[in-house]
XYZ file of C-alpha atoms in Angstrom:
611
model
C -9.046 20.460 22.967
C -6.857 23.433 23.831
C -4.720 23.296 26.969
C -6.399 24.873 29.983
C -3.407 24.907 32.340
C -3.548 28.676 32.871
C -1.713 30.505 35.728
C -3.947 31.473 38.647
C -4.032 35.209 39.317
C -6.014 36.644 42.277
C -5.790 39.538 44.684
C -6.345 37.390 47.825
C -4.565 34.053 47.638
C -5.040 33.253 51.292
C -8.772 33.865 51.153
C -9.042 31.700 48.084
C -7.216 28.827 49.799
C -9.696 28.992 52.666
C -12.567 28.828 50.244
C -11.064 25.765 48.554
C -10.989 23.678 51.743
C -13.597 20.922 51.800
C -14.173 17.933 54.041
C -13.591 14.448 52.652
C -17.291 13.730 52.853
C -18.270 16.826 50.905
C -15.673 16.042 48.256
C -17.085 12.540 47.790
C -20.630 13.864 47.520
C -19.623 16.498 44.990
C -17.634 13.970 42.967
C -20.662 11.672 42.715
C -22.902 14.607 41.832
C -20.606 15.796 39.069
C -20.326 12.269 37.658
C -24.107 12.045 37.378
C -24.408 15.603 36.108
C -21.942 15.101 33.299
C -23.301 11.914 31.766
C -24.866 13.863 28.870
C -21.485 15.448 28.085
C -19.767 12.118 27.478
C -21.361 11.776 24.085
C -20.033 15.142 22.960
C -16.464 13.829 22.753
C -17.495 11.302 20.088
C -19.222 13.750 17.767
C -17.873 14.159 14.256
C -16.748 17.735 13.697
C -16.629 19.216 10.229
C -15.078 22.504 9.188
C -17.000 25.563 10.387
C -19.169 27.505 7.992
C -17.754 30.691 6.549
C -20.826 32.624 7.714
C -23.494 31.995 10.322
C -26.871 33.382 11.376
C -28.699 34.156 14.608
C -29.796 31.640 17.241
C -32.985 32.641 19.100
C -33.847 30.950 22.395
C -36.844 31.575 24.660
C -36.778 30.371 28.295
C -39.421 30.487 31.043
C -38.418 30.503 34.693
C -39.101 27.169 36.405
C -40.374 25.592 33.197
C -38.661 22.898 31.115
C -40.458 23.967 27.954
C -38.336 26.282 25.791
C -38.178 27.384 22.175
C -35.121 27.113 19.918
C -35.473 29.055 16.668
C -39.244 28.726 16.927
C -39.293 24.988 17.660
C -40.452 23.768 21.065
C -37.875 21.734 22.986
C -37.773 20.112 26.422
C -34.897 20.982 28.742
C -33.094 18.655 31.169
C -33.266 21.426 33.760
C -35.543 24.488 33.922
C -34.123 28.007 34.392
C -34.207 29.025 38.057
C -33.742 32.087 40.239
C -31.430 31.535 43.225
C -30.854 34.388 45.687
C -32.029 36.896 43.110
C -29.740 35.550 40.387
C -31.073 33.800 37.282
C -29.383 30.603 36.060
C -29.957 28.856 32.702
C -28.864 25.369 31.444
C -25.247 25.456 30.227
C -25.225 22.332 28.065
C -28.327 23.335 26.143
C -26.907 26.775 25.372
C -23.526 25.359 24.470
C -25.123 22.988 21.954
C -27.415 25.714 20.592
C -24.579 28.216 20.154
C -22.085 25.664 18.838
C -19.739 25.985 21.828
C -17.892 23.198 23.587
C -19.052 22.064 27.022
C -17.021 19.043 28.058
C -16.195 16.913 31.088
C -12.479 16.277 31.619
C -12.195 13.103 33.682
C -8.448 13.430 34.349
C -8.878 16.750 36.192
C -12.553 16.251 37.161
C -13.519 19.612 35.782
C -15.917 21.027 33.232
C -14.455 23.125 30.451
C -16.304 25.506 28.197
C -14.901 27.199 25.136
C -16.425 30.343 23.700
C -15.005 32.457 20.864
C -13.045 34.655 23.287
C -12.844 32.732 26.550
C -11.594 29.435 27.937
C -13.583 28.546 31.036
C -12.810 25.859 33.608
C -15.249 24.987 36.404
C -13.863 23.114 39.402
C -16.712 21.992 41.647
C -14.428 20.085 44.000
C -12.637 23.287 44.983
C -15.555 25.637 44.247
C -13.450 27.583 41.754
C -13.883 28.945 38.265
C -11.177 30.127 35.882
C -11.794 32.399 32.905
C -8.727 32.773 30.682
C -6.697 31.928 33.775
C -8.367 34.380 36.197
C -9.947 32.941 39.326
C -13.558 33.488 40.409
C -15.699 32.072 43.152
C -17.776 29.322 41.616
C -21.121 30.682 42.820
C -20.409 33.903 40.919
C -20.422 31.865 37.747
C -22.396 28.638 37.926
C -24.295 26.206 40.080
C -25.782 22.734 39.927
C -29.525 22.156 39.902
C -30.874 18.588 39.930
C -27.546 17.286 38.709
C -27.319 19.721 35.778
C -24.833 22.513 35.207
C -26.443 25.970 35.191
C -24.668 29.234 34.371
C -25.585 32.725 35.519
C -27.671 34.659 33.028
C -25.323 37.658 32.996
C -22.625 35.380 31.582
C -24.574 35.165 28.352
C -23.463 38.656 27.446
C -20.141 38.636 29.299
C -18.665 35.374 28.056
C -20.947 33.667 25.530
C -21.484 36.717 23.376
C -25.276 36.601 23.577
C -27.800 39.319 24.393
C -30.967 38.826 26.390
C -34.100 40.528 27.642
C -36.096 39.543 30.696
C -39.857 39.987 31.041
C -40.582 39.813 34.779
C -44.328 39.692 34.279
C -44.162 36.645 31.965
C -41.000 35.298 33.628
C -39.648 34.988 30.129
C -36.045 35.262 28.916
C -35.371 35.999 25.232
C -31.811 35.208 24.135
C -30.211 36.187 20.820
C -26.810 34.846 19.790
C -24.961 35.669 16.591
C -21.958 33.415 16.154
C -19.093 35.121 14.426
C -17.032 32.436 12.651
C -13.302 32.473 13.080
C -11.507 33.798 10.012
C -8.572 32.125 8.280
C -6.469 35.211 7.541
C -3.370 35.832 9.653
C -2.608 39.573 9.519
C 0.823 39.102 11.078
C 1.930 36.503 8.575
C -0.101 38.164 5.829
C -1.391 34.811 4.616
C -4.481 32.666 4.928
C -5.018 29.113 6.085
C -6.150 26.730 3.329
C -9.644 25.304 3.248
C -10.076 21.526 3.146
C -13.138 20.206 1.386
C -14.108 17.098 -0.584
C -17.076 15.122 -1.771
C -17.877 11.635 -3.016
C -18.929 10.906 -6.578
C -21.984 9.010 -5.261
C -24.290 9.234 -2.271
C -23.452 5.668 -1.221
C -21.287 2.729 -2.263
C -21.566 -1.051 -2.164
C -19.179 -3.405 -0.374
C -15.964 -3.609 -2.378
C -16.933 -0.825 -4.777
C -14.095 1.616 -5.560
C -14.762 4.961 -3.896
C -14.162 8.104 -5.906
C -13.045 11.029 -3.756
C -13.502 14.468 -5.309
C -10.996 16.886 -3.764
C -12.440 20.414 -3.559
C -9.823 21.986 -1.277
C -8.391 25.388 -2.063
C -6.000 28.005 -0.735
C -7.007 31.713 -0.713
C -3.358 32.553 -1.429
C -3.334 30.184 -4.438
C -0.596 27.987 -2.949
C -0.135 24.304 -3.673
C -1.605 22.021 -1.019
C -0.493 18.836 0.687
C -3.438 16.634 1.633
C -3.656 14.396 4.702
C -6.501 11.888 4.961
C -7.871 9.904 7.869
C -10.140 6.919 7.297
C -9.747 7.054 3.520
C -9.879 3.647 1.814
C -10.026 2.614 -1.830
C -13.020 0.486 -0.924
C -14.785 -0.740 2.211
C -15.595 -4.384 2.859
C -18.159 -4.082 5.636
C -21.483 -2.292 5.530
C -21.807 0.789 7.709
C -21.097 4.495 7.953
C -17.467 5.641 8.110
C -16.082 9.131 8.830
C -13.453 10.415 6.392
C -11.399 13.453 7.389
C -9.243 15.674 5.196
C -6.699 18.271 6.317
C -4.828 20.508 3.860
C -1.455 22.198 4.416
C -0.029 24.940 2.196
C 3.641 25.424 1.297
C 4.163 27.885 4.161
C 2.956 25.321 6.715
C -0.500 26.806 7.319
C -2.917 23.971 8.132
C -6.641 23.953 7.447
C -9.336 22.996 9.888
C -10.188 19.281 9.525
C -13.095 18.590 7.188
C -15.130 15.431 7.801
C -17.781 13.668 5.752
C -19.423 10.316 6.393
C -19.477 7.665 3.681
C -22.345 5.165 3.602
C -21.541 1.575 2.585
C -24.627 -0.419 1.644
C -25.065 -4.067 2.586
C -24.628 -5.271 -0.993
C -21.452 -6.857 -2.390
C -19.900 -5.384 -5.505
C -16.456 -7.053 -5.182
C -15.204 -9.314 -2.427
C -11.974 -8.518 -0.619
C -10.296 -11.301 -2.619
C -11.625 -10.079 -5.970
C -11.010 -6.374 -5.429
C -7.260 -6.103 -6.162
C -7.481 -8.479 -9.125
C -10.204 -6.381 -10.713
C -8.757 -2.985 -9.915
C -4.955 -3.305 -9.934
C -3.245 -2.400 -13.228
C -0.833 -4.606 -15.122
C 2.334 -4.809 -13.034
C 0.376 -4.160 -9.842
C 1.477 -5.924 -6.679
C -1.159 -7.698 -4.589
C -0.141 -8.154 -0.978
C -1.388 -11.397 0.503
C -0.408 -14.174 2.912
C 0.131 -17.924 3.103
C -3.427 -18.813 4.139
C -4.944 -16.758 1.308
C -2.607 -18.270 -1.281
C -3.079 -21.819 -0.021
C -6.841 -21.501 0.290
C -7.485 -19.826 -3.050
C -4.607 -20.312 -5.506
C -2.333 -23.288 -4.794
C -4.898 -26.008 -5.373
C -6.596 -24.724 -8.495
C -7.250 -26.992 -11.434
C -4.415 -27.044 -13.990
C -5.160 -25.782 -17.484
C -4.845 -28.604 -20.033
C -2.096 -27.938 -22.585
C -0.836 -29.363 -25.846
C 2.951 -29.634 -25.592
C 5.427 -29.532 -28.453
C 9.117 -29.942 -27.656
C 11.696 -28.139 -29.781
C 14.655 -30.517 -30.213
C 16.168 -28.713 -33.180
C 18.784 -27.122 -30.916
C 20.880 -28.734 -28.163
C 21.568 -26.985 -24.845
C 25.023 -26.892 -23.245
C 24.469 -25.808 -19.659
C 27.363 -24.806 -17.383
C 26.336 -24.107 -13.787
C 28.579 -26.330 -11.650
C 30.714 -25.414 -9.951
C 28.371 -22.462 -9.764
C 30.811 -20.649 -7.494
C 34.410 -21.324 -8.555
C 37.361 -20.788 -6.233
C 40.213 -21.588 -8.628
C 41.226 -21.499 -12.268
C 39.979 -24.297 -14.482
C 37.466 -25.671 -16.945
C 33.861 -25.325 -15.810
C 32.196 -27.391 -18.543
C 33.102 -28.826 -21.941
C 31.237 -30.665 -24.694
C 30.983 -30.829 -28.484
C 28.011 -29.955 -30.688
C 27.173 -29.437 -34.320
C 24.476 -27.343 -35.927
C 22.079 -25.318 -33.737
C 23.237 -25.011 -30.149
C 22.438 -22.889 -27.096
C 25.282 -22.028 -24.753
C 24.186 -21.251 -21.200
C 26.452 -20.332 -18.292
C 25.818 -19.155 -14.735
C 28.837 -18.712 -12.464
C 30.143 -16.640 -9.571
C 33.725 -15.777 -8.589
C 34.430 -17.291 -5.178
C 38.170 -16.761 -5.439
C 40.090 -14.062 -3.604
C 41.318 -12.371 -6.777
C 39.787 -11.230 -10.031
C 39.589 -13.816 -12.804
C 38.592 -13.807 -16.465
C 35.821 -15.918 -17.945
C 35.705 -17.079 -21.554
C 34.081 -19.547 -23.893
C 36.516 -21.263 -26.253
C 35.461 -22.788 -29.597
C 37.642 -25.601 -31.010
C 37.166 -26.911 -34.553
C 36.995 -30.708 -34.189
C 36.859 -31.389 -37.968
C 39.372 -31.373 -40.807
C 37.548 -28.559 -42.592
C 37.057 -24.870 -41.649
C 33.964 -24.394 -39.499
C 31.876 -21.220 -39.311
C 30.146 -20.382 -36.060
C 27.326 -17.823 -36.249
C 25.593 -16.168 -33.268
C 21.879 -15.555 -33.895
C 20.615 -14.588 -30.430
C 22.164 -13.603 -27.140
C 21.432 -12.627 -23.539
C 24.263 -10.974 -21.603
C 24.686 -9.139 -18.318
C 27.688 -7.352 -16.835
C 29.234 -9.022 -13.782
C 27.275 -8.233 -10.607
C 27.036 -9.431 -7.017
C 23.217 -9.668 -7.181
C 22.274 -13.155 -8.354
C 18.573 -12.457 -8.958
C 19.311 -9.310 -10.931
C 21.973 -11.140 -12.923
C 19.567 -13.824 -14.084
C 16.710 -11.411 -14.724
C 18.679 -8.939 -16.843
C 20.354 -11.633 -18.946
C 16.913 -13.103 -19.648
C 15.542 -9.653 -20.556
C 18.355 -9.304 -23.074
C 17.627 -12.751 -24.503
C 13.841 -12.286 -24.782
C 14.315 -8.940 -26.531
C 15.732 -10.983 -29.414
C 17.507 -8.032 -30.983
C 19.046 -8.888 -34.391
C 22.510 -10.448 -34.009
C 24.880 -11.076 -36.886
C 28.181 -12.341 -35.545
C 30.269 -15.077 -37.078
C 33.746 -16.545 -36.951
C 35.451 -19.157 -39.133
C 37.773 -21.519 -37.313
C 40.506 -23.406 -39.187
C 40.723 -27.201 -38.708
C 42.002 -28.161 -35.267
C 42.306 -24.553 -34.111
C 40.831 -22.942 -30.992
C 39.374 -19.433 -31.022
C 38.058 -17.307 -28.172
C 34.339 -17.297 -28.896
C 33.445 -14.921 -26.022
C 35.487 -13.130 -23.391
C 33.881 -11.281 -20.497
C 35.016 -8.343 -18.375
C 37.055 -9.384 -15.358
C 35.169 -11.065 -12.539
C 35.967 -9.501 -9.193
C 35.447 -11.511 -6.000
C 31.753 -12.049 -5.319
C 30.620 -11.062 -8.806
C 28.713 -13.391 -11.093
C 27.442 -13.566 -14.638
C 24.656 -15.246 -16.581
C 24.688 -15.641 -20.368
C 22.763 -17.290 -23.159
C 23.930 -17.605 -26.781
C 22.174 -19.265 -29.698
C 24.808 -20.386 -32.203
C 24.863 -22.306 -35.484
C 27.874 -24.181 -36.836
C 28.446 -26.044 -40.079
C 30.751 -28.551 -38.408
C 31.567 -30.139 -35.082
C 32.773 -27.649 -32.457
C 33.973 -28.256 -28.920
C 32.819 -25.501 -26.536
C 34.842 -24.939 -23.355
C 33.689 -22.736 -20.468
C 36.740 -21.726 -18.419
C 38.164 -19.193 -15.949
C 41.778 -18.094 -15.598
C 44.047 -15.157 -14.891
C 44.631 -14.739 -18.612
C 42.325 -15.623 -21.476
C 43.992 -17.650 -24.230
C 43.789 -20.977 -26.024
C 46.029 -22.378 -23.298
C 42.967 -22.420 -21.036
C 42.320 -25.843 -22.614
C 45.212 -27.161 -20.532
C 43.601 -26.147 -17.231
C 42.189 -28.846 -14.930
C 38.531 -29.703 -15.102
C 36.875 -28.336 -11.955
C 34.808 -30.843 -9.962
C 31.016 -30.874 -9.986
C 29.605 -29.300 -6.771
C 25.913 -30.138 -6.846
C 24.375 -27.596 -9.214
C 23.483 -28.127 -12.902
C 25.835 -29.259 -15.645
C 25.162 -31.159 -18.823
C 23.988 -31.208 -22.411
C 20.242 -31.388 -23.027
C 18.177 -32.082 -26.167
C 15.356 -29.534 -25.654
C 15.626 -25.745 -25.829
C 11.935 -24.777 -26.115
C 8.487 -25.924 -25.014
C 5.438 -24.791 -27.000
C 2.261 -24.904 -24.901
C -1.129 -24.386 -26.512
C -3.916 -23.683 -24.037
C -7.617 -22.869 -24.229
C -8.660 -19.893 -22.090
C -11.672 -18.894 -24.130
C -15.009 -17.830 -22.641
C -16.322 -21.393 -22.627
C -13.161 -23.089 -21.355
C -12.207 -20.701 -18.533
C -15.157 -20.027 -16.231
C -13.208 -20.095 -12.958
C -9.592 -19.461 -11.961
C -7.089 -22.056 -13.219
C -3.306 -22.291 -13.219
C -0.237 -23.228 -15.219
C 2.729 -24.487 -13.205
C 6.224 -23.826 -14.523
C 9.185 -25.753 -13.145
C 7.365 -27.989 -10.662
C 8.827 -31.231 -12.055
C 5.384 -32.831 -12.198
C 2.984 -30.886 -14.382
C 6.073 -29.447 -16.051
C 8.640 -32.322 -16.053
C 12.356 -31.572 -15.911
C 14.208 -32.604 -19.043
C 16.947 -35.216 -18.981
C 20.469 -34.740 -20.351
C 24.009 -36.074 -20.173
C 27.180 -34.798 -18.510
C 30.196 -36.086 -20.548
C 32.680 -34.955 -17.889
C 31.154 -37.363 -15.385
C 29.652 -39.778 -17.884
C 26.208 -39.817 -16.253
C 22.625 -38.865 -17.041
C 21.582 -35.563 -15.451
C 18.416 -33.482 -14.910
C 17.735 -29.778 -15.471
C 15.590 -28.655 -12.489
C 13.261 -25.814 -13.556
C 14.449 -26.300 -17.170
C 16.930 -23.424 -17.031
C 18.150 -22.366 -20.454
C 14.896 -23.342 -22.181
C 12.174 -21.058 -23.528
C 8.459 -21.518 -22.874
C 6.080 -20.294 -25.540
C 2.481 -20.202 -24.310
C -0.175 -19.587 -26.965
C -3.965 -19.171 -26.708
C -6.495 -18.334 -29.418
C -9.227 -15.790 -28.656
C -8.614 -15.473 -24.911
C -11.492 -14.318 -22.738
C -11.448 -11.249 -20.498
C -9.142 -12.191 -17.643
C -6.180 -11.344 -15.436
C -2.958 -13.363 -15.464
C -1.202 -13.423 -12.096
C 2.298 -14.595 -11.162
C 2.719 -16.442 -7.858
C 6.267 -17.240 -6.678
C 5.412 -20.570 -5.109
C 8.960 -21.920 -4.888
C 10.679 -18.919 -3.285
C 12.328 -15.654 -4.341
C 11.663 -14.742 -7.973
C 12.748 -11.966 -10.298
C 12.388 -12.280 -14.037
C 10.832 -11.050 -17.287
C 7.964 -12.257 -19.433
C 7.250 -11.304 -23.012
C 3.497 -10.777 -23.462
C 2.311 -10.245 -27.036
C 5.733 -8.814 -27.878
C 6.092 -6.564 -24.796
C 8.721 -7.244 -22.119
C 7.289 -7.081 -18.585
C 9.461 -7.444 -15.486
C 8.065 -9.308 -12.487
C 8.121 -7.560 -10.139
C 8.720 -4.084 -11.519
C 11.275 -3.491 -8.762
C 12.676 -5.593 -5.971
C 11.974 -9.313 -5.626
C 8.740 -11.320 -5.509
C 8.936 -13.679 -2.554
C 6.914 -16.739 -1.697
C 3.704 -16.511 0.323
C 3.428 -12.741 0.724
C 2.307 -11.348 -2.611
C 1.390 -11.742 -6.277
C 1.908 -9.624 -9.398
C -0.556 -9.019 -12.219
C 1.351 -9.976 -15.366
C -1.332 -9.161 -17.930
C -4.997 -8.411 -18.496
C -6.968 -9.237 -21.598
C -10.097 -7.513 -22.854
C -11.725 -10.499 -24.549
C -11.223 -8.864 -27.945
C -7.684 -10.057 -28.693
C -7.193 -12.566 -31.489
C -4.540 -14.393 -29.519
C -2.360 -14.359 -26.424
C 1.360 -15.196 -26.591
C 3.598 -15.407 -23.526
C 7.306 -16.123 -23.862
C 9.359 -16.991 -20.796
C 12.757 -18.431 -19.879
C 13.528 -19.399 -16.264
C 15.962 -16.741 -14.978
C 19.084 -17.870 -13.148
C 19.015 -17.258 -9.414
C 15.224 -17.488 -9.117
C 13.467 -20.329 -7.320
C 10.823 -22.576 -8.831
C 8.074 -23.521 -9.323
C 6.051 -20.463 -10.217
C 2.339 -20.490 -10.967
C 0.535 -18.483 -13.610
C -3.055 -17.931 -12.452
C -5.612 -17.282 -15.203
C -8.436 -15.423 -13.467
C -11.658 -14.749 -15.446
C -13.072 -11.221 -15.221
C -16.485 -9.775 -16.023
C -17.843 -6.300 -16.773
C -16.784 -5.027 -13.328
C -13.173 -4.926 -14.552
C -12.046 -1.617 -15.988
């Protein structure tokens, strides 16, 4: 609605003020009359307005004085109020003509006025003060309009003056013939020498079912061939309640010219295609984030049946895990133990000191013969202050399993620097994994100091501070599961790191001389294998807290989430989707440092509705 606060201009201000004076009683009566009169206009404000046509034709109306029967383009209609002659002046129904000619006739409650908009004029009718304003100029109300039986009537001569219509009057038949040709507003701006864009779109179908993806076909264009920015109102990927919904599109070109809004109604049938719960699982791509909440997760995913699995433990390689003190504040030995043959070295530490320190792993030959230490696999990350990123990126590096061919031969009783890292600055941390093989007994020492050398062996052993430290017998779990068409007919889950369905392995800490536990089985690798998996989605739920880490799915590394952190109770990520035609499914995973556990893998069966 355009602003109608126009300045009042008149030749006789004093006279006008006199004419505006009304008694309190008359004002109340007029207010009640206008309220009744304008009831039909209230509905106009809720009408859906689409973009105007480029061209338009002629509207032909036939009235008869004192008769409610009229003809609109040859069709008989009944009027709310019949045309009348008052003091020799003919008045016709304003609302009917406004609707017929496509012009606005609206009640403004805030100012208690009626406004009319024609192609060239803005009209305001104030019945309280018996005033009319046309483009800001004041007129006496009775020169313009009147009220008959609670309906607004305008003077016939206004048809040609302000509504752009022509008429003829047959006094013998008391018949008025009105012709109106609406000239649409153009979109070309001669001053700016450019045109406004035209917004337009369609749907791919006449109607859609509940939860069915809606395809919007954008048909907008710009006469100046400029690129367009689209703004939608009411647009949804899918609707989950039957009904009719207005969708509005507005287009803006690069020069800022904005189109008229274009509105279409979409019809949603009362038939379910996908439920609100199913929709994102069926339609989101691999890596897609599904926003949710605690009640949805608890009611639909936390209490699912666990998928049975055949477990094989890989004890061919021991695990030396150094994670306590996780945050060190002084120089010293973080962890130390001896191993022979296949070993995995795992460290996760953060510099809590006030100065930079150096971290290293020392290898001491504990035999009387030379010992060769070979590195066959590694996962490294540069020092960083972001714990979740540190664990995720080191695990990415490890799961990539790039070929490594590093070896060193250590003389009997000697100590070599197996690995030295860039300096740790205060607040920075590092996570690392190394698979090594030795042909003799080697003592591995994880230590921090100002200077890296063999003399680090003389540093004090730092006290345990409640995190993880120890040597463990298992470095891999092989899980075989059945998620075929016959075995998986409803959503099921695999829990990783819950300590119950996935028990924590036991180990030994030689520095304290006690048995220890590896919560979440950090430093181990899970290998999940399924033959002939059905069509399904695999979803990651961070049940235990903040999570950021990679999975290797049929040889492809996939980060969860793609960016940021997956937190508990507010979302899920689609890890993979199968088509039902794969020969097998293989998922490789190692719990990343810094992430919380447990996590759940949801195996969600899909049907032909999935793309």
